[in-house]
Amino acid sequence: MRKAYTVQEKLDVVKKVRDCASQASVSCQSGVPAGTIRGWIKNEEKLQSAAAECHDSKGPQTKRIRGADDTTLDKALFEWFTQSRHDGIPLSGEILKVQAQKMSRQINGDDHTFKASDGWLWRFQRRHRIKSITVSGESKSADVESAAAYPSILRDIIDAEGLQDEQIYNADETGLYYRMLPDKTLAEKNDPRRKTGFKKAKQRVTVLLACNKTGHHKLKPLVIGTAKNPRALHHVNRSTLPVVYQSSKNAWMTAYIFKDWFHPRRTTLPETTKTQRKSNPAFG
């Protein structure tokens, strides 16, 4: 049965031959055919390069060596990747593929047929020991006990009010940090700076989604920002948007915003809004 040897095992055999041992004796001691040893000696430079490119202790244990088809592109892309990660820039597989296509055209011309496929990306990451990691993050512990007790409380409310499934709604509010960089990136396995990044941008909007229990009534999503008239909505008919836009000082939910969103025709306007309407001829 044919045995697969690791890079380190091949180099150890070659070293024995280089230390003035005969190929025949090394073959007898190691059980490796003499013809195979001659092939390893011939490819010693490639074996040394493969061992040098390994980024952790498991690298020399690799049994199969497959280099890049375009070594110039591979080296240039890895240098760009290393510099980008040194600058703390989060990188994804898609970004790597786009950059590889761009560099390929710069190096080989626009007529080059290189394609950065998923298979190419997998081999590039494996060759350079690149893993997907979380740069940083915060976690909050949930109130598990209250969450476990609430279903029975909700059931009592539903029974007491005699509510039907169509009258029961579930709403979920979340913050959308639209300027925040991803917290996932590709990084070398032994890079000491792999989990460092930039300060997170905190600009956010609040989004509220709701639907009734049967799924027949889905309310238009509510988006709450800090600007009453954001530039992106200038000269835009907001009634045609797929969301309802409202604003508050901190982009937080308020009782008035919620009521105006859920019952837009039955909500009593605040005094300031009433005054504005009376003083504005456009409202009659």
mmCIF file of C-alpha atoms in Angstrom:
data_model
loop_
_atom_site.group_PDB
_atom_site.id
_atom_site.type_symbol
_atom_site.label_atom_id
_atom_site.label_comp_id
_atom_site.label_asym_id
_atom_site.label_seq_id
_atom_site.Cartn_x
_atom_site.Cartn_y
_atom_site.Cartn_z
ATOM 1 C CA MET A 1 0.000 0.000 0.000
ATOM 2 C CA ARG A 2 1.351 3.385 -1.023
ATOM 3 C CA LYS A 3 2.140 5.721 1.879
ATOM 4 C CA ALA A 4 1.736 9.485 1.822
ATOM 5 C CA TYR A 5 4.640 11.342 3.421
ATOM 6 C CA THR A 6 4.538 14.773 4.990
ATOM 7 C CA VAL A 7 6.794 17.619 3.880
ATOM 8 C CA GLN A 8 8.822 17.272 7.070
ATOM 9 C CA GLU A 9 9.316 13.522 6.549
ATOM 10 C CA LYS A 10 10.530 14.132 3.004
ATOM 11 C CA LEU A 11 12.966 16.789 4.170
ATOM 12 C CA ASP A 12 14.277 14.492 6.920
ATOM 13 C CA VAL A 13 15.042 11.781 4.347
ATOM 14 C CA VAL A 14 16.737 14.279 2.018
ATOM 15 C CA LYS A 15 18.820 15.576 4.942
ATOM 16 C CA LYS A 16 20.080 12.089 5.695
ATOM 17 C CA VAL A 17 21.269 11.743 2.097
ATOM 18 C CA ARG A 18 22.869 15.188 2.263
ATOM 19 C CA ASP A 19 24.683 14.062 5.427
ATOM 20 C CA CYS A 20 26.686 11.645 3.257
ATOM 21 C CA ALA A 21 24.501 8.587 3.767
ATOM 22 C CA SER A 22 23.966 6.499 0.657
ATOM 23 C CA GLN A 23 20.556 6.527 -0.983
ATOM 24 C CA ALA A 24 20.434 2.749 -0.752
ATOM 25 C CA SER A 25 21.000 2.711 3.021
ATOM 26 C CA VAL A 26 18.489 5.520 3.611
ATOM 27 C CA SER A 27 15.973 3.692 1.440
ATOM 28 C CA CYS A 28 16.507 0.486 3.445
ATOM 29 C CA GLN A 29 16.184 2.263 6.803
ATOM 30 C CA SER A 30 13.156 4.411 5.937
ATOM 31 C CA GLY A 31 11.348 1.995 3.654
ATOM 32 C CA VAL A 32 11.113 4.658 0.952
ATOM 33 C CA PRO A 33 11.938 3.476 -2.572
ATOM 34 C CA ALA A 34 15.220 4.828 -3.959
ATOM 35 C CA GLY A 35 13.428 6.330 -6.979
ATOM 36 C CA THR A 36 11.119 8.285 -4.664
ATOM 37 C CA ILE A 37 14.098 9.603 -2.703
ATOM 38 C CA ARG A 38 15.740 10.778 -5.932
ATOM 39 C CA GLY A 39 12.545 12.669 -6.775
ATOM 40 C CA TRP A 40 12.540 14.333 -3.334
ATOM 41 C CA ILE A 41 16.174 15.377 -3.776
ATOM 42 C CA LYS A 42 15.340 16.840 -7.172
ATOM 43 C CA ASN A 43 12.442 18.812 -5.672
ATOM 44 C CA GLU A 44 14.251 19.778 -2.469
ATOM 45 C CA GLU A 45 13.929 23.486 -3.221
ATOM 46 C CA LYS A 46 10.163 23.197 -3.582
ATOM 47 C CA LEU A 47 9.955 21.255 -0.333
ATOM 48 C CA GLN A 48 12.001 23.897 1.464
ATOM 49 C CA SER A 49 9.787 26.646 0.065
ATOM 50 C CA ALA A 50 6.659 24.800 1.141
ATOM 51 C CA ALA A 51 8.016 24.386 4.659
ATOM 52 C CA ALA A 52 9.032 28.066 4.826
ATOM 53 C CA GLU A 53 5.575 29.226 3.734
ATOM 54 C CA CYS A 54 3.868 27.265 6.494
ATOM 55 C CA HIS A 55 2.523 29.608 9.157
ATOM 56 C CA ASP A 56 2.125 27.254 12.098
ATOM 57 C CA SER A 57 3.464 24.014 13.524
ATOM 58 C CA LYS A 58 0.987 21.909 11.536
ATOM 59 C CA GLY A 59 2.243 23.216 8.211
ATOM 60 C CA PRO A 60 5.229 20.875 7.768
ATOM 61 C CA GLN A 61 2.858 17.955 8.389
ATOM 62 C CA THR A 62 1.120 18.689 5.077
ATOM 63 C CA LYS A 63 1.304 15.689 2.767
ATOM 64 C CA ARG A 64 0.276 17.241 -0.529
ATOM 65 C CA ILE A 65 1.900 20.355 -1.956
ATOM 66 C CA ARG A 66 -0.090 22.378 -4.426
ATOM 67 C CA GLY A 67 1.332 25.748 -5.277
ATOM 68 C CA ALA A 68 -0.425 28.654 -6.907
ATOM 69 C CA ASP A 69 -0.929 28.546 -10.674
ATOM 70 C CA ASP A 70 0.113 32.201 -10.839
ATOM 71 C CA THR A 71 2.807 32.707 -8.212
ATOM 72 C CA THR A 72 3.184 36.422 -8.997
ATOM 73 C CA LEU A 73 -0.508 37.075 -8.419
ATOM 74 C CA ASP A 74 -0.534 34.863 -5.335
ATOM 75 C CA LYS A 75 2.395 36.727 -3.771
ATOM 76 C CA ALA A 76 1.016 40.171 -4.641
ATOM 77 C CA LEU A 77 -2.448 39.356 -3.288
ATOM 78 C CA PHE A 78 -1.068 37.933 -0.057
ATOM 79 C CA GLU A 79 1.075 41.037 0.467
ATOM 80 C CA TRP A 80 -2.020 43.214 -0.085
ATOM 81 C CA PHE A 81 -3.988 41.015 2.312
ATOM 82 C CA THR A 82 -1.282 41.230 4.981
ATOM 83 C CA GLN A 83 -1.044 45.017 4.675
ATOM 84 C CA SER A 84 -4.827 45.435 4.806
ATOM 85 C CA ARG A 85 -5.080 43.344 7.949
ATOM 86 C CA HIS A 86 -2.146 45.274 9.456
ATOM 87 C CA ASP A 87 -4.238 48.420 8.917
ATOM 88 C CA GLY A 88 -7.160 46.751 10.687
ATOM 89 C CA ILE A 89 -9.393 46.511 7.613
ATOM 90 C CA PRO A 90 -11.947 43.647 7.802
ATOM 91 C CA LEU A 91 -11.794 41.415 4.723
ATOM 92 C CA SER A 92 -14.215 38.841 3.380
ATOM 93 C CA GLY A 93 -13.875 36.127 0.775
ATOM 94 C CA GLU A 94 -15.802 38.206 -1.761
ATOM 95 C CA ILE A 95 -13.445 41.155 -1.263
ATOM 96 C CA LEU A 96 -10.457 38.861 -1.808
ATOM 97 C CA LYS A 97 -11.942 37.505 -5.035
ATOM 98 C CA VAL A 98 -12.647 40.985 -6.408
ATOM 99 C CA GLN A 99 -9.130 42.150 -5.511
ATOM 100 C CA ALA A 100 -7.627 39.036 -7.110
ATOM 101 C CA GLN A 101 -9.496 39.714 -10.365
ATOM 102 C CA LYS A 102 -8.310 43.335 -10.306
ATOM 103 C CA MET A 103 -4.671 42.396 -9.650
ATOM 104 C CA SER A 104 -4.781 39.689 -12.319
ATOM 105 C CA ARG A 105 -5.771 42.280 -14.940
ATOM 106 C CA GLN A 106 -3.030 44.622 -13.737
ATOM 107 C CA ILE A 107 -0.366 41.900 -13.856
ATOM 108 C CA ASN A 108 -1.427 39.826 -16.869
ATOM 109 C CA GLY A 109 -3.536 42.237 -18.922
ATOM 110 C CA ASP A 110 -7.261 42.546 -19.566
ATOM 111 C CA ASP A 111 -7.290 39.499 -21.859
ATOM 112 C CA HIS A 112 -6.207 37.122 -19.093
ATOM 113 C CA THR A 113 -8.830 34.446 -18.377
ATOM 114 C CA PHE A 114 -8.227 34.116 -14.628
ATOM 115 C CA LYS A 115 -11.399 33.593 -12.578
ATOM 116 C CA ALA A 116 -11.447 33.922 -8.795
ATOM 117 C CA SER A 117 -13.787 31.021 -8.084
ATOM 118 C CA ASP A 118 -14.857 29.634 -4.718
ATOM 119 C CA GLY A 119 -12.403 26.782 -5.252
ATOM 120 C CA TRP A 120 -9.555 29.194 -5.918
ATOM 121 C CA LEU A 121 -10.466 31.127 -2.756
ATOM 122 C CA TRP A 122 -10.493 27.944 -0.667
ATOM 123 C CA ARG A 123 -7.037 26.940 -1.951
ATOM 124 C CA PHE A 124 -5.638 30.456 -1.371
ATOM 125 C CA GLN A 125 -6.896 30.481 2.217
ATOM 126 C CA ARG A 126 -5.606 26.965 2.845
ATOM 127 C CA ARG A 127 -2.226 27.757 1.314
ATOM 128 C CA HIS A 128 -1.724 30.805 3.532
ATOM 129 C CA ARG A 129 -3.487 29.469 6.653
ATOM 130 C CA ILE A 130 -6.199 32.136 6.497
ATOM 131 C CA LYS A 131 -9.229 31.664 8.722
ATOM 132 C CA SER A 132 -12.493 33.518 9.252
ATOM 133 C CA ILE A 133 -12.607 35.107 12.700
ATOM 134 C CA THR A 134 -14.608 37.602 14.733
ATOM 135 C CA VAL A 135 -12.684 40.856 15.094
ATOM 136 C CA SER A 136 -14.462 42.067 18.184
ATOM 137 C CA GLY A 137 -17.888 42.077 19.697
ATOM 138 C CA GLU A 138 -20.035 42.607 22.721
ATOM 139 C CA SER A 139 -22.500 40.181 24.230
ATOM 140 C CA LYS A 140 -25.329 40.834 26.606
ATOM 141 C CA SER A 141 -26.814 38.287 28.920
ATOM 142 C CA ALA A 142 -30.548 37.877 28.521
ATOM 143 C CA ASP A 143 -33.000 37.695 31.413
ATOM 144 C CA VAL A 144 -33.645 33.987 30.966
ATOM 145 C CA GLU A 145 -35.903 33.612 33.999
ATOM 146 C CA SER A 146 -38.267 36.402 32.953
ATOM 147 C CA ALA A 147 -38.362 35.108 29.384
ATOM 148 C CA ALA A 148 -39.272 31.631 30.618
ATOM 149 C CA ALA A 149 -42.063 32.949 32.869
ATOM 150 C CA TYR A 150 -43.662 35.337 30.367
ATOM 151 C CA PRO A 151 -45.499 32.826 28.090
ATOM 152 C CA SER A 152 -47.872 31.876 30.909
ATOM 153 C CA ILE A 153 -48.446 35.565 31.744
ATOM 154 C CA LEU A 154 -49.206 36.313 28.090
ATOM 155 C CA ARG A 155 -51.624 33.373 27.919
ATOM 156 C CA ASP A 156 -53.557 34.754 30.910
ATOM 157 C CA ILE A 157 -53.816 38.158 29.196
ATOM 158 C CA ILE A 158 -55.064 36.592 25.954
ATOM 159 C CA ASP A 159 -57.682 34.512 27.782
ATOM 160 C CA ALA A 160 -58.852 37.453 29.902
ATOM 161 C CA GLU A 161 -59.278 39.719 26.848
ATOM 162 C CA GLY A 162 -60.742 36.984 24.646
ATOM 163 C CA LEU A 163 -58.343 37.822 21.813
ATOM 164 C CA GLN A 164 -58.393 35.960 18.515
ATOM 165 C CA ASP A 165 -55.245 34.956 16.609
ATOM 166 C CA GLU A 166 -55.764 37.809 14.125
ATOM 167 C CA GLN A 167 -55.622 40.283 17.039
ATOM 168 C CA ILE A 168 -52.333 39.015 18.463
ATOM 169 C CA TYR A 169 -49.215 40.690 17.088
ATOM 170 C CA ASN A 170 -45.523 40.097 17.540
ATOM 171 C CA ALA A 171 -43.152 43.041 17.075
ATOM 172 C CA ASP A 172 -39.372 43.108 17.227
ATOM 173 C CA GLU A 173 -37.217 46.222 17.453
ATOM 174 C CA THR A 174 -33.573 46.295 16.426
ATOM 175 C CA GLY A 175 -30.825 48.831 15.830
ATOM 176 C CA LEU A 176 -29.263 49.096 12.367
ATOM 177 C CA TYR A 177 -25.715 50.499 12.505
ATOM 178 C CA TYR A 178 -25.497 51.454 8.859
ATOM 179 C CA ARG A 179 -21.890 52.752 8.993
ATOM 180 C CA MET A 180 -20.383 49.999 11.110
ATOM 181 C CA LEU A 181 -17.729 47.772 9.544
ATOM 182 C CA PRO A 182 -18.251 43.987 9.634
ATOM 183 C CA ASP A 183 -17.020 42.179 12.742
ATOM 184 C CA LYS A 184 -15.938 39.191 10.631
ATOM 185 C CA THR A 185 -12.720 39.131 8.621
ATOM 186 C CA LEU A 186 -10.193 36.787 7.103
ATOM 187 C CA ALA A 187 -6.843 36.717 8.895
ATOM 188 C CA GLU A 188 -3.646 34.706 9.101
ATOM 189 C CA LYS A 189 -3.886 32.126 11.825
ATOM 190 C CA ASN A 190 -0.753 33.347 13.646
ATOM 191 C CA ASP A 191 -1.261 37.105 13.111
ATOM 192 C CA PRO A 192 -1.034 38.719 16.589
ATOM 193 C CA ARG A 193 -3.180 41.649 15.373
ATOM 194 C CA ARG A 194 -5.870 39.514 13.821
ATOM 195 C CA LYS A 195 -8.580 40.553 16.300
ATOM 196 C CA THR A 196 -7.810 44.257 16.404
ATOM 197 C CA GLY A 197 -9.876 46.770 14.498
ATOM 198 C CA PHE A 198 -11.176 50.308 14.325
ATOM 199 C CA LYS A 199 -13.519 51.990 16.761
ATOM 200 C CA LYS A 200 -17.046 51.072 15.820
ATOM 201 C CA ALA A 201 -19.180 53.716 14.154
ATOM 202 C CA LYS A 202 -22.296 54.169 16.279
ATOM 203 C CA GLN A 203 -24.572 55.973 13.794
ATOM 204 C CA ARG A 204 -27.796 54.014 13.821
ATOM 205 C CA VAL A 205 -31.458 53.890 12.992
ATOM 206 C CA THR A 206 -34.081 51.878 14.835
ATOM 207 C CA VAL A 207 -36.173 49.404 12.859
ATOM 208 C CA LEU A 208 -39.440 47.887 14.079
ATOM 209 C CA LEU A 209 -41.090 44.925 12.362
ATOM 210 C CA ALA A 210 -44.480 43.460 13.276
ATOM 211 C CA CYS A 211 -46.920 40.826 12.070
ATOM 212 C CA ASN A 212 -50.047 39.208 13.508
ATOM 213 C CA LYS A 213 -50.103 35.590 14.632
ATOM 214 C CA THR A 214 -51.754 34.251 11.483
ATOM 215 C CA GLY A 215 -49.299 36.078 9.233
ATOM 216 C CA HIS A 216 -52.117 37.698 7.250
ATOM 217 C CA HIS A 217 -51.362 41.236 8.428
ATOM 218 C CA LYS A 218 -47.800 42.504 8.153
ATOM 219 C CA LEU A 219 -47.391 46.105 9.170
ATOM 220 C CA LYS A 220 -45.180 48.371 7.107
ATOM 221 C CA PRO A 221 -41.725 48.426 8.783
ATOM 222 C CA LEU A 222 -40.981 51.472 10.909
ATOM 223 C CA VAL A 223 -37.594 53.202 10.633
ATOM 224 C CA ILE A 224 -36.588 55.834 13.193
ATOM 225 C CA GLY A 225 -33.641 58.143 12.557
ATOM 226 C CA THR A 226 -32.284 61.296 14.180
ATOM 227 C CA ALA A 227 -32.926 63.649 11.237
ATOM 228 C CA LYS A 228 -36.460 64.854 10.662
ATOM 229 C CA ASN A 229 -35.744 65.446 6.977
ATOM 230 C CA PRO A 230 -32.666 63.416 5.984
ATOM 231 C CA ARG A 231 -30.949 64.344 2.756
ATOM 232 C CA ALA A 232 -31.654 60.954 1.231
ATOM 233 C CA LEU A 233 -35.394 61.658 1.457
ATOM 234 C CA HIS A 234 -35.358 65.170 -0.005
ATOM 235 C CA HIS A 235 -37.961 65.479 -2.781
ATOM 236 C CA VAL A 236 -39.139 61.930 -2.094
ATOM 237 C CA ASN A 237 -42.806 61.069 -1.648
ATOM 238 C CA ARG A 238 -42.570 59.148 1.613
ATOM 239 C CA SER A 239 -45.927 57.467 1.090
ATOM 240 C CA THR A 240 -44.328 55.481 -1.749
ATOM 241 C CA LEU A 241 -41.524 54.113 0.458
ATOM 242 C CA PRO A 242 -41.659 50.473 1.617
ATOM 243 C CA VAL A 243 -41.182 51.740 5.198
ATOM 244 C CA VAL A 244 -42.588 54.408 7.504
ATOM 245 C CA TYR A 245 -39.928 56.944 8.477
ATOM 246 C CA GLN A 246 -40.052 58.847 11.783
ATOM 247 C CA SER A 247 -37.447 60.717 13.792
ATOM 248 C CA SER A 248 -36.490 61.274 17.412
ATOM 249 C CA LYS A 249 -33.518 62.878 19.154
ATOM 250 C CA ASN A 250 -31.637 59.590 19.713
ATOM 251 C CA ALA A 251 -33.343 57.499 17.024
ATOM 252 C CA TRP A 252 -35.191 55.726 19.825
ATOM 253 C CA MET A 253 -38.770 54.542 19.973
ATOM 254 C CA THR A 254 -41.295 56.770 21.760
ATOM 255 C CA ALA A 255 -44.903 56.128 22.755
ATOM 256 C CA TYR A 256 -46.155 58.725 20.298
ATOM 257 C CA ILE A 257 -44.150 57.273 17.375
ATOM 258 C CA PHE A 258 -45.404 53.777 18.148
ATOM 259 C CA LYS A 259 -49.053 54.860 18.368
ATOM 260 C CA ASP A 260 -48.804 56.960 15.218
ATOM 261 C CA TRP A 261 -47.334 53.981 13.377
ATOM 262 C CA PHE A 262 -49.808 51.386 14.659
ATOM 263 C CA HIS A 263 -52.903 53.637 14.670
ATOM 264 C CA PRO A 264 -52.028 56.455 12.234
ATOM 265 C CA ARG A 265 -55.590 57.736 11.884
ATOM 266 C CA ARG A 266 -56.647 57.578 15.511
ATOM 267 C CA THR A 267 -53.658 59.161 17.247
ATOM 268 C CA THR A 268 -54.117 62.575 18.833
ATOM 269 C CA LEU A 269 -51.450 64.942 17.588
ATOM 270 C CA PRO A 270 -49.184 66.697 20.115
ATOM 271 C CA GLU A 271 -50.020 70.349 20.833
ATOM 272 C CA THR A 272 -46.964 71.563 18.888
ATOM 273 C CA THR A 273 -48.125 69.714 15.783
ATOM 274 C CA LYS A 274 -51.686 71.089 16.166
ATOM 275 C CA THR A 275 -50.345 74.636 16.359
ATOM 276 C CA GLN A 276 -48.201 74.107 13.281
ATOM 277 C CA ARG A 277 -51.186 72.816 11.343
ATOM 278 C CA LYS A 278 -53.415 75.762 12.335
ATOM 279 C CA SER A 279 -50.758 78.322 11.436
ATOM 280 C CA ASN A 280 -49.918 76.695 8.115
ATOM 281 C CA PRO A 281 -52.324 77.695 5.272
ATOM 282 C CA ALA A 282 -51.547 74.433 3.510
ATOM 283 C CA PHE A 283 -53.631 72.607 6.111
ATOM 284 C CA GLY A 284 -56.649 74.856 5.648
#
